[in-house]
mmCIF file of C-alpha atoms in Angstrom:
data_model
loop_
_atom_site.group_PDB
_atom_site.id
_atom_site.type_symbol
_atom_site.label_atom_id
_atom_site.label_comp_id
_atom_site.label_asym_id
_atom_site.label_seq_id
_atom_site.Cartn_x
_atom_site.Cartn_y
_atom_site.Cartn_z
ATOM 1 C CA UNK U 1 -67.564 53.598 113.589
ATOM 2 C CA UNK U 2 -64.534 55.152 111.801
ATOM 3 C CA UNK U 3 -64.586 58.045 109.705
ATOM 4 C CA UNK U 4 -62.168 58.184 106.483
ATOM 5 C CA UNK U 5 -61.760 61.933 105.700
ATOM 6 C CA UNK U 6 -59.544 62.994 102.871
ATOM 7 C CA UNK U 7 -57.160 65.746 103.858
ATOM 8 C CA UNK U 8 -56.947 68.694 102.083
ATOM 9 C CA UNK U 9 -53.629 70.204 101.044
ATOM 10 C CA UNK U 10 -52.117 72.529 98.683
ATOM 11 C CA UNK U 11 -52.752 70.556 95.862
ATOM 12 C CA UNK U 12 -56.582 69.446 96.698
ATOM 13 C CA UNK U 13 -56.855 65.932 97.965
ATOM 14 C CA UNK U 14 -54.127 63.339 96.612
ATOM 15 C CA UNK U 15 -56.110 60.041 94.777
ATOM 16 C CA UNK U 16 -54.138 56.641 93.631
ATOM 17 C CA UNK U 17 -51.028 54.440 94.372
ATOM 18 C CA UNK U 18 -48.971 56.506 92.069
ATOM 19 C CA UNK U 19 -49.679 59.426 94.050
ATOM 20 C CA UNK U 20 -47.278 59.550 96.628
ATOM 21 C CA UNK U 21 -44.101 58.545 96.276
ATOM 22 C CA UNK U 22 -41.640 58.306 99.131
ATOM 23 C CA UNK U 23 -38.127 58.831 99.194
ATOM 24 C CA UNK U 24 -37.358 58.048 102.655
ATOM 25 C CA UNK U 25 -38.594 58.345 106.319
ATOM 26 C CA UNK U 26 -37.025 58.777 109.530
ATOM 27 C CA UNK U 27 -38.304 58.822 112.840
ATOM 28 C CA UNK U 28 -36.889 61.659 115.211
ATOM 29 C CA UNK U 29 -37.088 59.903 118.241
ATOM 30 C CA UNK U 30 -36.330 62.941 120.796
ATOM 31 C CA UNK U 31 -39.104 65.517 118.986
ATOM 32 C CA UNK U 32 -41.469 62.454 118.786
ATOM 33 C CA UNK U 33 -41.599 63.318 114.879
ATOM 34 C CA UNK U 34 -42.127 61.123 112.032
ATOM 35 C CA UNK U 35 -40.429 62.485 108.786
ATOM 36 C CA UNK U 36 -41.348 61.253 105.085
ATOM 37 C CA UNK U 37 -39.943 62.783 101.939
ATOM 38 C CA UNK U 38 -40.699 62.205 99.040
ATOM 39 C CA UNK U 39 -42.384 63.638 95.684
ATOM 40 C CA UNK U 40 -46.402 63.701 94.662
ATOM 41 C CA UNK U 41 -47.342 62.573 90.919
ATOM 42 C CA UNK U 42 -48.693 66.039 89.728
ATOM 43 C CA UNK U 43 -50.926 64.585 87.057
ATOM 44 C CA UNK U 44 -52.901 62.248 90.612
ATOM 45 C CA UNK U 45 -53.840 65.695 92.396
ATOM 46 C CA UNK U 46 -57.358 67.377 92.644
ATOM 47 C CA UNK U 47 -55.262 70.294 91.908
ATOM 48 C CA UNK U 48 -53.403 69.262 88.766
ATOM 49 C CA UNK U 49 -49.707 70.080 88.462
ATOM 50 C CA UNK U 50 -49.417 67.966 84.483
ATOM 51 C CA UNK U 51 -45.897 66.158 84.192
ATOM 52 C CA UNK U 52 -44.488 67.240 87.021
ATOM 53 C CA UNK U 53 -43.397 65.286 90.395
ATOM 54 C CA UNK U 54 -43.784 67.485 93.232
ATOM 55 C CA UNK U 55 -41.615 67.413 96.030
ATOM 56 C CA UNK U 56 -43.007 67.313 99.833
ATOM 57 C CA UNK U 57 -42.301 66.828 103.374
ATOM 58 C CA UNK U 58 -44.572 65.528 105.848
ATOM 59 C CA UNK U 59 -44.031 65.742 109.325
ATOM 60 C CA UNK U 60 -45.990 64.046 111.838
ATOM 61 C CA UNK U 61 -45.386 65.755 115.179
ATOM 62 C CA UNK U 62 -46.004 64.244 119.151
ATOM 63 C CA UNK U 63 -46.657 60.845 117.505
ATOM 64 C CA UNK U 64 -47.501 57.839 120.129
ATOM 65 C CA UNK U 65 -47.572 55.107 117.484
ATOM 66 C CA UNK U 66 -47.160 54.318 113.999
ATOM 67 C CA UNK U 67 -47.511 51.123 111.737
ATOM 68 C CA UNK U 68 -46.118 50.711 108.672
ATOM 69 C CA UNK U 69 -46.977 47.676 106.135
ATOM 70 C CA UNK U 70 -45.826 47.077 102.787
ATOM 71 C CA UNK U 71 -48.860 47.996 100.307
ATOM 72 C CA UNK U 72 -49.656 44.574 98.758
ATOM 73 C CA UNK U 73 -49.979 43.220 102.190
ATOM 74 C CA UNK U 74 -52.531 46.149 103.616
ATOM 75 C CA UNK U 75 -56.009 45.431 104.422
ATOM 76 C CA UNK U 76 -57.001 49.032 103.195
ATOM 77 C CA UNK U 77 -59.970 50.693 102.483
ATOM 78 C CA UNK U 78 -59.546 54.602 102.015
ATOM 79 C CA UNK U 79 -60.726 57.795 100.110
ATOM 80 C CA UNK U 80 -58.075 59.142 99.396
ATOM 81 C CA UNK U 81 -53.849 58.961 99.824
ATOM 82 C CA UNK U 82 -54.068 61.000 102.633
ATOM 83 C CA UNK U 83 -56.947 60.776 105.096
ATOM 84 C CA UNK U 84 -57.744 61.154 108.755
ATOM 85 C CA UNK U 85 -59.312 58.344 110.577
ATOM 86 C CA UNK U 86 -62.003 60.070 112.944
ATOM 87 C CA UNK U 87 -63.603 57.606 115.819
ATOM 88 C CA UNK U 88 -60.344 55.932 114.979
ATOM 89 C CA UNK U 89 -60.733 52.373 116.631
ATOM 90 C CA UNK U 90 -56.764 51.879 117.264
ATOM 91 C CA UNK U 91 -56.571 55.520 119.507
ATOM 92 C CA UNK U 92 -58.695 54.028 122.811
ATOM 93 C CA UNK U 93 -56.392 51.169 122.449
ATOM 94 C CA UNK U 94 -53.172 52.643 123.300
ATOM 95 C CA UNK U 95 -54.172 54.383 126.472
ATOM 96 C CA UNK U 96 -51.144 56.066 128.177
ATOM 97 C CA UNK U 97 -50.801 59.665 127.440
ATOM 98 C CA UNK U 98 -53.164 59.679 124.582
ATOM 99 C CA UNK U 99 -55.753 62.957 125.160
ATOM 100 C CA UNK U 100 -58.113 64.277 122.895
ATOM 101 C CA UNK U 101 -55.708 66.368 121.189
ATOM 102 C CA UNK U 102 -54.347 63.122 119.091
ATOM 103 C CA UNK U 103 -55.356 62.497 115.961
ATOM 104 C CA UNK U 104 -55.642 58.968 113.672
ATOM 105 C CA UNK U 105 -53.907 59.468 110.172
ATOM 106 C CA UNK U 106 -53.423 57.087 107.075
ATOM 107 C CA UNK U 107 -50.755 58.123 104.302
ATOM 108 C CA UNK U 108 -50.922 55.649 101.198
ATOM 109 C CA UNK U 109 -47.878 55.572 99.657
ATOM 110 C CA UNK U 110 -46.274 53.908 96.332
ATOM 111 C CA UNK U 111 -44.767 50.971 97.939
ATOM 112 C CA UNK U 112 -46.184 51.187 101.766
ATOM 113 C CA UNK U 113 -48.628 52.458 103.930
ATOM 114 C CA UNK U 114 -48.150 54.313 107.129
ATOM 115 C CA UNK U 115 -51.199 54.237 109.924
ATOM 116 C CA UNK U 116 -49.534 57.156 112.419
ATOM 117 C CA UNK U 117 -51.141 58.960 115.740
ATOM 118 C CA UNK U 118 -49.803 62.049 116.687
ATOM 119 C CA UNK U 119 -50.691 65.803 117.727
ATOM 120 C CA UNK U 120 -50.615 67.006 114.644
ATOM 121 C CA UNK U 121 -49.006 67.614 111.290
ATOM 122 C CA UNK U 122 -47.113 69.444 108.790
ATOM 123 C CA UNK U 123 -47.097 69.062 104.742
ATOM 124 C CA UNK U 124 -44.438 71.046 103.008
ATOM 125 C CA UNK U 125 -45.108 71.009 99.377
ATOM 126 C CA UNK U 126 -42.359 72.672 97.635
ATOM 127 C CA UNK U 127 -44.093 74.470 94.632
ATOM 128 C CA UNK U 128 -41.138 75.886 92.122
ATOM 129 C CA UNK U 129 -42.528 78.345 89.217
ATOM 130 C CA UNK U 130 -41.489 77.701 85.711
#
Protein backbone atom coordinates (compact mmCIF):
# COMPACT_ATOMS: atom_id res chain seq x y z
CA UNK A 1 0.00 0.00 0.00
CA UNK A 2 1.46 3.50 -0.61
CA UNK A 3 3.36 5.43 1.73
CA UNK A 4 2.90 9.43 1.82
CA UNK A 5 6.13 10.77 3.42
CA UNK A 6 6.61 14.47 3.80
CA UNK A 7 9.98 15.63 2.57
CA UNK A 8 12.10 17.49 4.56
CA UNK A 9 13.85 20.61 3.31
CA UNK A 10 15.48 23.66 4.43
CA UNK A 11 12.56 25.12 5.70
CA UNK A 12 10.99 21.87 7.60
CA UNK A 13 8.17 20.28 5.72
CA UNK A 14 5.94 22.72 3.47
CA UNK A 15 1.86 22.39 4.66
CA UNK A 16 -1.20 24.08 2.53
CA UNK A 17 -2.27 25.24 -1.02
CA UNK A 18 -0.73 28.57 -0.43
CA UNK A 19 2.46 27.01 0.12
CA UNK A 20 4.00 26.63 -3.03
CA UNK A 21 3.66 28.82 -5.55
CA UNK A 22 4.98 28.23 -9.04
CA UNK A 23 6.26 30.51 -11.44
CA UNK A 24 6.92 28.30 -14.24
CA UNK A 25 8.19 24.79 -15.27
CA UNK A 26 10.04 23.44 -18.04
CA UNK A 27 10.95 20.13 -18.94
CA UNK A 28 14.68 19.63 -20.20
CA UNK A 29 14.09 16.99 -22.43
CA UNK A 30 17.91 15.96 -23.23
CA UNK A 31 19.02 15.86 -19.18
CA UNK A 32 15.63 14.09 -18.53
CA UNK A 33 15.03 17.06 -15.92
CA UNK A 34 11.93 18.57 -14.80
CA UNK A 35 12.41 22.29 -13.69
CA UNK A 36 9.80 24.32 -11.43
CA UNK A 37 10.41 27.79 -10.10
CA UNK A 38 8.71 29.41 -8.15
CA UNK A 39 8.48 31.04 -4.48
CA UNK A 40 7.29 29.22 -0.95
CA UNK A 41 4.76 31.29 1.39
CA UNK A 42 7.21 31.76 4.40
CA UNK A 43 4.46 32.14 6.96
CA UNK A 44 3.13 27.89 5.50
CA UNK A 45 6.68 26.39 6.54
CA UNK A 46 7.53 24.15 9.63
CA UNK A 47 10.39 26.44 9.64
CA UNK A 48 8.77 29.87 9.64
CA UNK A 49 10.22 32.59 7.43
CA UNK A 50 6.98 35.50 8.61
CA UNK A 51 6.01 37.75 5.49
CA UNK A 52 8.29 36.67 3.30
CA UNK A 53 7.92 34.58 -0.14
CA UNK A 54 10.82 32.48 -0.59
CA UNK A 55 12.21 31.77 -3.77
CA UNK A 56 13.13 27.99 -4.91
CA UNK A 57 14.08 25.72 -7.60
CA UNK A 58 13.25 22.22 -7.83
CA UNK A 59 14.78 19.98 -10.09
CA UNK A 60 13.67 16.61 -10.72
CA UNK A 61 16.52 14.71 -12.36
CA UNK A 62 16.39 11.12 -14.72
CA UNK A 63 12.58 11.49 -14.65
CA UNK A 64 10.56 8.58 -16.68
CA UNK A 65 7.14 10.17 -16.21
CA UNK A 66 5.30 12.95 -14.87
CA UNK A 67 1.52 14.01 -14.60
CA UNK A 68 0.39 17.16 -14.06
CA UNK A 69 -3.45 18.12 -13.20
CA UNK A 70 -4.90 21.30 -12.40
CA UNK A 71 -5.60 21.33 -8.44
CA UNK A 72 -9.43 21.54 -8.33
CA UNK A 73 -9.54 18.57 -10.54
CA UNK A 74 -6.94 16.23 -8.33
CA UNK A 75 -8.08 13.29 -6.51
CA UNK A 76 -5.45 14.04 -3.70
CA UNK A 77 -4.83 12.88 -0.48
CA UNK A 78 -1.34 14.02 1.00
CA UNK A 79 0.65 15.11 4.17
CA UNK A 80 2.21 17.53 3.16
CA UNK A 81 3.13 19.91 -0.24
CA UNK A 82 5.91 17.92 -0.86
CA UNK A 83 5.93 14.18 -0.21
CA UNK A 84 7.37 10.96 -1.53
CA UNK A 85 5.10 8.21 -2.50
CA UNK A 86 6.90 4.92 -1.18
CA UNK A 87 5.30 1.40 -2.58
CA UNK A 88 4.20 3.92 -5.15
CA UNK A 89 1.45 1.96 -7.18
CA UNK A 90 2.09 3.98 -10.63
CA UNK A 91 6.23 2.89 -10.60
CA UNK A 92 5.55 -1.16 -11.48
CA UNK A 93 3.33 0.22 -14.07
CA UNK A 94 5.68 1.85 -16.33
CA UNK A 95 8.15 -0.95 -16.69
CA UNK A 96 10.94 -0.06 -19.20
CA UNK A 97 14.04 1.19 -17.64
CA UNK A 98 12.54 1.82 -14.31
CA UNK A 99 15.16 0.14 -11.46
CA UNK A 100 15.05 0.49 -7.95
CA UNK A 101 16.89 3.60 -7.94
CA UNK A 102 13.51 5.64 -9.03
CA UNK A 103 11.63 7.26 -6.78
CA UNK A 104 7.55 8.33 -6.67
CA UNK A 105 7.17 12.15 -5.79
CA UNK A 106 4.03 14.48 -5.34
CA UNK A 107 4.60 18.43 -5.33
CA UNK A 108 1.23 20.33 -4.44
CA UNK A 109 1.30 23.45 -5.84
CA UNK A 110 -1.02 26.77 -5.80
CA UNK A 111 -2.81 26.15 -8.95
CA UNK A 112 -1.59 22.38 -9.97
CA UNK A 113 -0.22 19.34 -8.89
CA UNK A 114 2.69 17.48 -10.31
CA UNK A 115 2.92 13.40 -9.67
CA UNK A 116 6.81 12.98 -11.14
CA UNK A 117 9.26 9.68 -11.12
CA UNK A 118 12.70 10.24 -11.42
CA UNK A 119 16.28 9.37 -9.89
CA UNK A 120 16.32 11.90 -7.75
CA UNK A 121 16.07 15.54 -6.82
CA UNK A 122 17.28 18.88 -6.09
CA UNK A 123 15.53 21.89 -3.99
CA UNK A 124 17.32 25.17 -4.19
CA UNK A 125 15.88 27.47 -1.68
CA UNK A 126 17.40 30.77 -2.07
CA UNK A 127 17.61 32.15 1.58
CA UNK A 128 18.68 36.13 1.38
CA UNK A 129 19.60 37.74 4.98
CA UNK A 130 18.03 40.96 5.93
Amino acid sequence: MPQNIPIETSLGHLYGRDCIYLDGFEFEEKMGTLVLDGCINGNLCATKQPGRFVPYTLRFRGVLAFKMVELDSCDWDFESSFDEVRDSDWIPLLGGKVTAAHHHFFVQTYDYVFDVVCNDYEFEIILHEG
